[in-house]
Amino acid sequence: MMHVFAKRVMQCVVATSLGVAAGHTFAQAQVIDSRPATRASTAGASTTTAGNISSQMFGRMQQLEQEVLDLRGLVEQQAFEIKRLKQQRLDDYTDLDQRISNLMSSQGAAAPSAAPSRSSTSNAAASQPISGAKPVSERGLYSDALSLLLQKKDFDGSASKLNQYLKSYPNGLFTPNAYYWLGEISLSKQDLQDSQQWFSRLLKEYPGHNKAPDAKFKLGKLYFQLGDKGNAKSMLSEVAAGGTPAAQLAKDFMSVNGLL
């Protein structure tokens, strides 16, 4: 009986062991079989994420393109407005020049009778073109010269127009202004001698003109550049003592360069 009982116990143990082993093997098989499913799921999630990123990038690119178009339109609008303002400033400046010249002509004509001189009456002479001159309006010719200078920075073209103006209207309303701008053009080209001649001519022929203080200031700076500190200080001191906008410029220049 004991032998039979022991045999049955051994059979149960063996059966139990086989069952455990089989269960373990089945579990391993299940784990192994589940791995491909996990990889497929990960790949699907990655594809979805990449698609979302591409869609977002495309949307962002469209937004940036629209912003660029908007900015381009704004730049074009501002460029047009700047051009309009420049033209308006040029017209206003020309009008101001003409009003000042007319005022000075009226004051010269109302002065006590005396031998008329170019210095005292500046623009008293009628601004008619000389014989044989081209039929170009005085204001138009001067305005063209200023436009080339102030808007297009065409110094040579402007100088040519200003000289044409002086030839056509030697006693014109804008003659002293033409002298001044020719001096400025020569100064910008570092032609100091030519610049000095134009500014000096303005001061000699039109000492009371509104451009005279500016011309004197520029002439004082020219003397300083040429090493003539005596004349430079004399010129600049006269400007600094006046009440014109050039006065402070003269004071600052003298202070910086030790001429006070």
PDB file of C-alpha atoms in Angstrom:
ATOM      1  CA  MET A   1       0.000   0.000   0.000  1.00  0.00           C
ATOM      2  CA  MET A   2       2.773   2.426   0.889  1.00  0.00           C
ATOM      3  CA  HIS A   3       4.448   1.642  -2.414  1.00  0.00           C
ATOM      4  CA  VAL A   4       1.264   2.343  -4.349  1.00  0.00           C
ATOM      5  CA  PHE A   5       0.663   5.615  -2.429  1.00  0.00           C
ATOM      6  CA  ALA A   6       4.254   6.729  -3.052  1.00  0.00           C
ATOM      7  CA  LYS A   7       3.889   5.957  -6.731  1.00  0.00           C
ATOM      8  CA  ARG A   8       0.699   8.041  -6.976  1.00  0.00           C
ATOM      9  CA  VAL A   9       2.371  10.927  -5.147  1.00  0.00           C
ATOM     10  CA  MET A  10       5.266  10.825  -7.604  1.00  0.00           C
ATOM     11  CA  GLN A  11       2.796  10.807 -10.529  1.00  0.00           C
ATOM     12  CA  CYS A  12       1.046  13.872  -9.095  1.00  0.00           C
ATOM     13  CA  VAL A  13       4.354  15.704  -8.627  1.00  0.00           C
ATOM     14  CA  VAL A  14       5.432  14.905 -12.177  1.00  0.00           C
ATOM     15  CA  ALA A  15       2.060  15.973 -13.547  1.00  0.00           C
ATOM     16  CA  THR A  16       2.182  19.204 -11.584  1.00  0.00           C
ATOM     17  CA  SER A  17       5.711  19.917 -12.797  1.00  0.00           C
ATOM     18  CA  LEU A  18       4.727  19.306 -16.396  1.00  0.00           C
ATOM     19  CA  GLY A  19       1.736  21.606 -16.006  1.00  0.00           C
ATOM     20  CA  VAL A  20       3.842  24.399 -14.559  1.00  0.00           C
ATOM     21  CA  ALA A  21       6.421  24.006 -17.305  1.00  0.00           C
ATOM     22  CA  ALA A  22       3.761  24.046 -19.979  1.00  0.00           C
ATOM     23  CA  GLY A  23       2.206  27.172 -18.474  1.00  0.00           C
ATOM     24  CA  HIS A  24       5.569  28.909 -18.381  1.00  0.00           C
ATOM     25  CA  THR A  25       6.245  28.008 -21.999  1.00  0.00           C
ATOM     26  CA  PHE A  26       2.812  29.298 -23.061  1.00  0.00           C
ATOM     27  CA  ALA A  27       3.404  32.552 -21.194  1.00  0.00           C
ATOM     28  CA  GLN A  28       6.707  33.017 -23.003  1.00  0.00           C
ATOM     29  CA  ALA A  29       5.031  32.363 -26.309  1.00  0.00           C
ATOM     30  CA  GLN A  30       2.405  34.960 -25.507  1.00  0.00           C
ATOM     31  CA  VAL A  31       5.054  37.535 -24.607  1.00  0.00           C
ATOM     32  CA  ILE A  32       6.979  36.851 -27.792  1.00  0.00           C
ATOM     33  CA  ASP A  33       3.844  37.011 -29.904  1.00  0.00           C
ATOM     34  CA  SER A  34       2.849  40.339 -28.354  1.00  0.00           C
ATOM     35  CA  ARG A  35       6.045  42.176 -29.361  1.00  0.00           C
ATOM     36  CA  PRO A  36       5.202  42.682 -33.058  1.00  0.00           C
ATOM     37  CA  ALA A  37       1.849  44.157 -32.092  1.00  0.00           C
ATOM     38  CA  THR A  38       3.605  46.738 -29.845  1.00  0.00           C
ATOM     39  CA  ARG A  39       5.942  47.814 -32.694  1.00  0.00           C
ATOM     40  CA  ALA A  40       3.055  48.259 -35.102  1.00  0.00           C
ATOM     41  CA  SER A  41       1.243  50.438 -32.594  1.00  0.00           C
ATOM     42  CA  THR A  42       4.334  52.642 -32.071  1.00  0.00           C
ATOM     43  CA  ALA A  43       4.824  53.054 -35.823  1.00  0.00           C
ATOM     44  CA  GLY A  44       1.227  54.162 -36.228  1.00  0.00           C
ATOM     45  CA  ALA A  45       1.564  56.743 -33.468  1.00  0.00           C
ATOM     46  CA  SER A  46       4.794  58.092 -35.017  1.00  0.00           C
ATOM     47  CA  THR A  47       3.125  58.472 -38.415  1.00  0.00           C
ATOM     48  CA  THR A  48       0.243  60.393 -36.859  1.00  0.00           C
ATOM     49  CA  THR A  49       2.630  62.732 -34.990  1.00  0.00           C
ATOM     50  CA  ALA A  50       4.705  63.408 -38.134  1.00  0.00           C
ATOM     51  CA  GLY A  51       1.538  64.215 -40.053  1.00  0.00           C
ATOM     52  CA  ASN A  52       0.440  66.703 -37.418  1.00  0.00           C
ATOM     53  CA  ILE A  53       3.850  68.431 -37.445  1.00  0.00           C
ATOM     54  CA  SER A  54       3.826  68.691 -41.253  1.00  0.00           C
ATOM     55  CA  SER A  55       0.345  70.174 -41.177  1.00  0.00           C
ATOM     56  CA  GLN A  56       1.375  72.726 -38.549  1.00  0.00           C
ATOM     57  CA  MET A  57       4.508  73.696 -40.518  1.00  0.00           C
ATOM     58  CA  PHE A  58       2.492  74.153 -43.710  1.00  0.00           C
ATOM     59  CA  GLY A  59       0.009  76.333 -41.889  1.00  0.00           C
ATOM     60  CA  ARG A  60       2.807  78.401 -40.377  1.00  0.00           C
ATOM     61  CA  MET A  61       4.466  78.867 -43.793  1.00  0.00           C
ATOM     62  CA  GLN A  62       1.204  80.135 -45.244  1.00  0.00           C
ATOM     63  CA  GLN A  63       0.872  82.561 -42.350  1.00  0.00           C
ATOM     64  CA  LEU A  64       4.435  83.846 -42.869  1.00  0.00           C
ATOM     65  CA  GLU A  65       3.860  84.275 -46.606  1.00  0.00           C
ATOM     66  CA  GLN A  66       0.778  86.369 -45.892  1.00  0.00           C
ATOM     67  CA  GLU A  67       2.711  88.483 -43.393  1.00  0.00           C
ATOM     68  CA  VAL A  68       5.437  89.085 -46.003  1.00  0.00           C
ATOM     69  CA  LEU A  69       2.823  90.191 -48.538  1.00  0.00           C
ATOM     70  CA  ASP A  70       1.271  92.534 -45.977  1.00  0.00           C
ATOM     71  CA  LEU A  71       4.672  94.025 -45.118  1.00  0.00           C
ATOM     72  CA  ARG A  72       5.533  94.483 -48.787  1.00  0.00           C
ATOM     73  CA  GLY A  73       2.303  96.377 -49.326  1.00  0.00           C
ATOM     74  CA  LEU A  74       3.040  98.548 -46.295  1.00  0.00           C
ATOM     75  CA  VAL A  75       6.561  99.332 -47.553  1.00  0.00           C
ATOM     76  CA  GLU A  76       5.243 100.324 -50.981  1.00  0.00           C
ATOM     77  CA  GLN A  77       2.626 102.555 -49.365  1.00  0.00           C
ATOM     78  CA  GLN A  78       5.229 104.234 -47.157  1.00  0.00           C
ATOM     79  CA  ALA A  79       7.596 104.706 -50.114  1.00  0.00           C
ATOM     80  CA  PHE A  80       4.833 106.482 -52.023  1.00  0.00           C
ATOM     81  CA  GLU A  81       4.055 108.667 -49.010  1.00  0.00           C
ATOM     82  CA  ILE A  82       7.733 109.572 -48.551  1.00  0.00           C
ATOM     83  CA  LYS A  83       7.991 110.531 -52.222  1.00  0.00           C
ATOM     84  CA  ARG A  84       4.888 112.697 -51.894  1.00  0.00           C
ATOM     85  CA  LEU A  85       6.228 114.411 -48.774  1.00  0.00           C
ATOM     86  CA  LYS A  86       9.583 115.088 -50.451  1.00  0.00           C
ATOM     87  CA  GLN A  87       7.843 116.734 -53.380  1.00  0.00           C
ATOM     88  CA  GLN A  88       5.680 118.757 -51.021  1.00  0.00           C
ATOM     89  CA  ARG A  89       8.749 119.868 -49.062  1.00  0.00           C
ATOM     90  CA  LEU A  90      10.463 120.909 -52.282  1.00  0.00           C
ATOM     91  CA  ASP A  91       7.413 122.904 -53.375  1.00  0.00           C
ATOM     92  CA  ASP A  92       7.139 124.547 -49.950  1.00  0.00           C
ATOM     93  CA  TYR A  93      10.830 125.420 -49.958  1.00  0.00           C
ATOM     94  CA  THR A  94      10.601 126.950 -53.415  1.00  0.00           C
ATOM     95  CA  ASP A  95       7.529 128.933 -52.391  1.00  0.00           C
ATOM     96  CA  LEU A  96       9.322 130.196 -49.289  1.00  0.00           C
ATOM     97  CA  ASP A  97      12.339 131.247 -51.328  1.00  0.00           C
ATOM     98  CA  GLN A  98      10.118 133.157 -53.700  1.00  0.00           C
ATOM     99  CA  ARG A  99       8.135 134.884 -50.938  1.00  0.00           C
ATOM    100  CA  ILE A 100      11.315 135.987 -49.168  1.00  0.00           C
ATOM    101  CA  SER A 101      12.813 137.236 -52.417  1.00  0.00           C
ATOM    102  CA  ASN A 102       9.621 139.137 -53.262  1.00  0.00           C
ATOM    103  CA  LEU A 103       9.568 140.689 -49.798  1.00  0.00           C
ATOM    104  CA  MET A 104      13.168 141.817 -50.097  1.00  0.00           C
ATOM    105  CA  SER A 105      12.451 143.251 -53.548  1.00  0.00           C
ATOM    106  CA  SER A 106       9.532 145.240 -52.131  1.00  0.00           C
ATOM    107  CA  GLN A 107      11.663 146.572 -49.286  1.00  0.00           C
ATOM    108  CA  GLY A 108      14.373 147.555 -51.737  1.00  0.00           C
ATOM    109  CA  ALA A 109      11.908 149.404 -53.950  1.00  0.00           C
ATOM    110  CA  ALA A 110      10.458 151.297 -50.950  1.00  0.00           C
ATOM    111  CA  ALA A 111      13.875 152.492 -49.745  1.00  0.00           C
ATOM    112  CA  PRO A 112      14.779 156.235 -50.003  1.00  0.00           C
ATOM    113  CA  SER A 113      15.876 157.288 -53.449  1.00  0.00           C
ATOM    114  CA  ALA A 114      19.534 156.695 -53.900  1.00  0.00           C
ATOM    115  CA  ALA A 115      21.831 155.246 -56.463  1.00  0.00           C
ATOM    116  CA  PRO A 116      20.610 151.668 -56.792  1.00  0.00           C
ATOM    117  CA  SER A 117      23.163 149.008 -56.035  1.00  0.00           C
ATOM    118  CA  ARG A 118      22.971 145.259 -56.304  1.00  0.00           C
ATOM    119  CA  SER A 119      23.974 144.803 -52.665  1.00  0.00           C
ATOM    120  CA  SER A 120      21.314 147.086 -51.212  1.00  0.00           C
ATOM    121  CA  THR A 121      18.419 145.981 -53.386  1.00  0.00           C
ATOM    122  CA  SER A 122      19.527 142.366 -53.959  1.00  0.00           C
ATOM    123  CA  ASN A 123      16.602 141.274 -56.142  1.00  0.00           C
ATOM    124  CA  ALA A 124      15.264 144.696 -57.169  1.00  0.00           C
ATOM    125  CA  ALA A 125      16.052 144.103 -60.830  1.00  0.00           C
ATOM    126  CA  ALA A 126      13.301 142.542 -62.888  1.00  0.00           C
ATOM    127  CA  SER A 127      13.812 138.828 -63.177  1.00  0.00           C
ATOM    128  CA  GLN A 128      13.552 138.590 -66.947  1.00  0.00           C
ATOM    129  CA  PRO A 129      15.691 136.186 -68.982  1.00  0.00           C
ATOM    130  CA  ILE A 130      18.448 137.664 -71.067  1.00  0.00           C
ATOM    131  CA  SER A 131      18.020 137.895 -74.823  1.00  0.00           C
ATOM    132  CA  GLY A 132      18.252 134.568 -76.587  1.00  0.00           C
ATOM    133  CA  ALA A 133      17.577 132.484 -73.471  1.00  0.00           C
ATOM    134  CA  LYS A 134      15.414 129.389 -73.688  1.00  0.00           C
ATOM    135  CA  PRO A 135      11.742 129.928 -72.812  1.00  0.00           C
ATOM    136  CA  VAL A 136      11.963 128.218 -69.429  1.00  0.00           C
ATOM    137  CA  SER A 137      10.158 129.713 -66.444  1.00  0.00           C
ATOM    138  CA  GLU A 138      12.378 131.091 -63.714  1.00  0.00           C
ATOM    139  CA  ARG A 139      10.632 129.193 -60.959  1.00  0.00           C
ATOM    140  CA  GLY A 140      10.566 125.969 -62.990  1.00  0.00           C
ATOM    141  CA  LEU A 141      14.277 126.090 -63.746  1.00  0.00           C
ATOM    142  CA  TYR A 142      15.224 126.760 -60.132  1.00  0.00           C
ATOM    143  CA  SER A 143      12.811 124.079 -58.897  1.00  0.00           C
ATOM    144  CA  ASP A 144      14.346 121.531 -61.283  1.00  0.00           C
ATOM    145  CA  ALA A 145      17.813 122.365 -59.973  1.00  0.00           C
ATOM    146  CA  LEU A 146      16.718 121.909 -56.361  1.00  0.00           C
ATOM    147  CA  SER A 147      14.947 118.654 -57.189  1.00  0.00           C
ATOM    148  CA  LEU A 148      18.128 117.202 -58.681  1.00  0.00           C
ATOM    149  CA  LEU A 149      20.084 118.266 -55.610  1.00  0.00           C
ATOM    150  CA  LEU A 150      17.751 117.492 -52.709  1.00  0.00           C
ATOM    151  CA  GLN A 151      15.849 114.497 -54.037  1.00  0.00           C
ATOM    152  CA  LYS A 152      18.123 112.721 -56.510  1.00  0.00           C
ATOM    153  CA  LYS A 153      21.472 113.812 -55.036  1.00  0.00           C
ATOM    154  CA  ASP A 154      22.608 114.578 -58.592  1.00  0.00           C
ATOM    155  CA  PHE A 155      25.193 117.224 -57.748  1.00  0.00           C
ATOM    156  CA  ASP A 156      26.551 117.670 -61.263  1.00  0.00           C
ATOM    157  CA  GLY A 157      23.082 117.841 -62.808  1.00  0.00           C
ATOM    158  CA  SER A 158      21.948 120.354 -60.207  1.00  0.00           C
ATOM    159  CA  ALA A 159      25.047 122.512 -60.689  1.00  0.00           C
ATOM    160  CA  SER A 160      24.414 122.533 -64.435  1.00  0.00           C
ATOM    161  CA  LYS A 161      20.808 123.667 -63.915  1.00  0.00           C
ATOM    162  CA  LEU A 162      21.827 126.351 -61.410  1.00  0.00           C
ATOM    163  CA  ASN A 163      24.430 127.742 -63.797  1.00  0.00           C
ATOM    164  CA  GLN A 164      21.824 127.693 -66.554  1.00  0.00           C
ATOM    165  CA  TYR A 165      19.504 129.620 -64.245  1.00  0.00           C
ATOM    166  CA  LEU A 166      22.177 132.248 -63.521  1.00  0.00           C
ATOM    167  CA  LYS A 167      22.835 132.617 -67.230  1.00  0.00           C
ATOM    168  CA  SER A 168      19.146 132.999 -68.067  1.00  0.00           C
ATOM    169  CA  TYR A 169      18.216 135.094 -65.008  1.00  0.00           C
ATOM    170  CA  PRO A 170      21.360 136.919 -63.822  1.00  0.00           C
ATOM    171  CA  ASN A 171      19.261 139.206 -61.603  1.00  0.00           C
ATOM    172  CA  GLY A 172      16.547 136.701 -60.803  1.00  0.00           C
ATOM    173  CA  LEU A 173      14.645 136.194 -57.581  1.00  0.00           C
ATOM    174  CA  PHE A 174      16.620 133.045 -56.807  1.00  0.00           C
ATOM    175  CA  THR A 175      20.074 134.272 -57.838  1.00  0.00           C
ATOM    176  CA  PRO A 176      21.466 134.474 -54.261  1.00  0.00           C
ATOM    177  CA  ASN A 177      19.990 131.054 -53.522  1.00  0.00           C
ATOM    178  CA  ALA A 178      21.693 129.674 -56.611  1.00  0.00           C
ATOM    179  CA  TYR A 179      25.013 131.086 -55.350  1.00  0.00           C
ATOM    180  CA  TYR A 180      24.492 129.384 -52.012  1.00  0.00           C
ATOM    181  CA  TRP A 181      23.609 125.973 -53.425  1.00  0.00           C
ATOM    182  CA  LEU A 182      26.500 126.081 -55.870  1.00  0.00           C
ATOM    183  CA  GLY A 183      28.754 126.737 -52.877  1.00  0.00           C
ATOM    184  CA  GLU A 184      27.225 123.760 -51.066  1.00  0.00           C
ATOM    185  CA  ILE A 185      27.682 121.498 -54.092  1.00  0.00           C
ATOM    186  CA  SER A 186      31.334 122.492 -54.439  1.00  0.00           C
ATOM    187  CA  LEU A 187      31.824 121.929 -50.707  1.00  0.00           C
ATOM    188  CA  SER A 188      30.323 118.437 -50.916  1.00  0.00           C
ATOM    189  CA  LYS A 189      32.798 117.639 -53.710  1.00  0.00           C
ATOM    190  CA  GLN A 190      35.657 119.002 -51.572  1.00  0.00           C
ATOM    191  CA  ASP A 191      36.327 121.767 -54.099  1.00  0.00           C
ATOM    192  CA  LEU A 192      37.088 124.259 -51.338  1.00  0.00           C
ATOM    193  CA  GLN A 193      38.326 127.060 -53.566  1.00  0.00           C
ATOM    194  CA  ASP A 194      35.232 127.011 -55.779  1.00  0.00           C
ATOM    195  CA  SER A 195      32.983 126.786 -52.731  1.00  0.00           C
ATOM    196  CA  GLN A 196      34.733 129.770 -51.160  1.00  0.00           C
ATOM    197  CA  GLN A 197      34.162 131.828 -54.302  1.00  0.00           C
ATOM    198  CA  TRP A 198      30.415 131.122 -54.402  1.00  0.00           C
ATOM    199  CA  PHE A 199      29.852 131.912 -50.725  1.00  0.00           C
ATOM    200  CA  SER A 200      31.978 135.061 -50.978  1.00  0.00           C
ATOM    201  CA  ARG A 201      30.036 136.188 -54.035  1.00  0.00           C
ATOM    202  CA  LEU A 202      26.754 135.775 -52.167  1.00  0.00           C
ATOM    203  CA  LEU A 203      28.024 137.821 -49.211  1.00  0.00           C
ATOM    204  CA  LYS A 204      29.418 140.529 -51.479  1.00  0.00           C
ATOM    205  CA  GLU A 205      26.394 140.966 -53.738  1.00  0.00           C
ATOM    206  CA  TYR A 206      23.575 140.079 -51.317  1.00  0.00           C
ATOM    207  CA  PRO A 207      24.811 140.729 -47.754  1.00  0.00           C
ATOM    208  CA  GLY A 208      21.279 141.166 -46.421  1.00  0.00           C
ATOM    209  CA  HIS A 209      19.831 137.992 -47.908  1.00  0.00           C
ATOM    210  CA  ASN A 210      18.424 135.300 -45.633  1.00  0.00           C
ATOM    211  CA  LYS A 211      21.081 132.887 -46.908  1.00  0.00           C
ATOM    212  CA  ALA A 212      23.926 135.236 -45.943  1.00  0.00           C
ATOM    213  CA  PRO A 213      24.379 133.974 -42.331  1.00  0.00           C
ATOM    214  CA  ASP A 214      24.538 130.364 -43.536  1.00  0.00           C
ATOM    215  CA  ALA A 215      27.015 131.307 -46.245  1.00  0.00           C
ATOM    216  CA  LYS A 216      29.149 133.181 -43.709  1.00  0.00           C
ATOM    217  CA  PHE A 217      29.109 130.169 -41.377  1.00  0.00           C
ATOM    218  CA  LYS A 218      30.216 127.858 -44.190  1.00  0.00           C
ATOM    219  CA  LEU A 219      32.853 130.348 -45.261  1.00  0.00           C
ATOM    220  CA  GLY A 220      34.210 130.523 -41.702  1.00  0.00           C
ATOM    221  CA  LYS A 221      34.503 126.737 -41.626  1.00  0.00           C
ATOM    222  CA  LEU A 222      36.280 126.830 -44.985  1.00  0.00           C
ATOM    223  CA  TYR A 223      38.836 129.316 -43.667  1.00  0.00           C
ATOM    224  CA  PHE A 224      39.434 127.005 -40.717  1.00  0.00           C
ATOM    225  CA  GLN A 225      39.949 124.010 -43.013  1.00  0.00           C
ATOM    226  CA  LEU A 226      42.406 126.029 -45.069  1.00  0.00           C
ATOM    227  CA  GLY A 227      44.380 126.925 -41.933  1.00  0.00           C
ATOM    228  CA  ASP A 228      43.338 130.592 -41.797  1.00  0.00           C
ATOM    229  CA  LYS A 229      42.142 130.642 -38.176  1.00  0.00           C
ATOM    230  CA  GLY A 230      42.100 134.437 -38.018  1.00  0.00           C
ATOM    231  CA  ASN A 231      39.498 134.885 -40.751  1.00  0.00           C
ATOM    232  CA  ALA A 232      37.686 131.781 -39.524  1.00  0.00           C
ATOM    233  CA  LYS A 233      37.261 133.227 -36.036  1.00  0.00           C
ATOM    234  CA  SER A 234      36.217 136.611 -37.409  1.00  0.00           C
ATOM    235  CA  MET A 235      33.548 135.130 -39.678  1.00  0.00           C
ATOM    236  CA  LEU A 236      32.206 132.700 -37.115  1.00  0.00           C
ATOM    237  CA  SER A 237      32.104 135.335 -34.374  1.00  0.00           C
ATOM    238  CA  GLU A 238      29.908 137.552 -36.558  1.00  0.00           C
ATOM    239  CA  VAL A 239      27.529 134.659 -37.165  1.00  0.00           C
ATOM    240  CA  ALA A 240      27.503 133.641 -33.488  1.00  0.00           C
ATOM    241  CA  ALA A 241      26.572 137.180 -32.453  1.00  0.00           C
ATOM    242  CA  GLY A 242      23.486 137.176 -34.663  1.00  0.00           C
ATOM    243  CA  GLY A 243      20.054 135.811 -33.947  1.00  0.00           C
ATOM    244  CA  THR A 244      19.829 133.404 -36.857  1.00  0.00           C
ATOM    245  CA  PRO A 245      19.660 129.595 -36.685  1.00  0.00           C
ATOM    246  CA  ALA A 246      23.296 129.511 -37.818  1.00  0.00           C
ATOM    247  CA  ALA A 247      24.388 131.351 -34.638  1.00  0.00           C
ATOM    248  CA  GLN A 248      24.349 128.275 -32.412  1.00  0.00           C
ATOM    249  CA  LEU A 249      26.126 126.230 -35.074  1.00  0.00           C
ATOM    250  CA  ALA A 250      28.892 128.818 -35.167  1.00  0.00           C
ATOM    251  CA  LYS A 251      29.205 128.819 -31.367  1.00  0.00           C
ATOM    252  CA  ASP A 252      29.415 125.030 -31.261  1.00  0.00           C
ATOM    253  CA  PHE A 253      32.050 124.926 -34.002  1.00  0.00           C
ATOM    254  CA  MET A 254      34.171 127.565 -32.301  1.00  0.00           C
ATOM    255  CA  SER A 255      33.903 125.779 -28.958  1.00  0.00           C
ATOM    256  CA  VAL A 256      34.907 122.393 -30.356  1.00  0.00           C
ATOM    257  CA  ASN A 257      37.824 123.810 -32.348  1.00  0.00           C
ATOM    258  CA  GLY A 258      39.219 126.174 -29.703  1.00  0.00           C
ATOM    259  CA  LEU A 259      38.249 129.440 -31.382  1.00  0.00           C
ATOM    260  CA  LEU A 260      36.411 131.016 -28.449  1.00  0.00           C
TER     261      LEU A 260
END
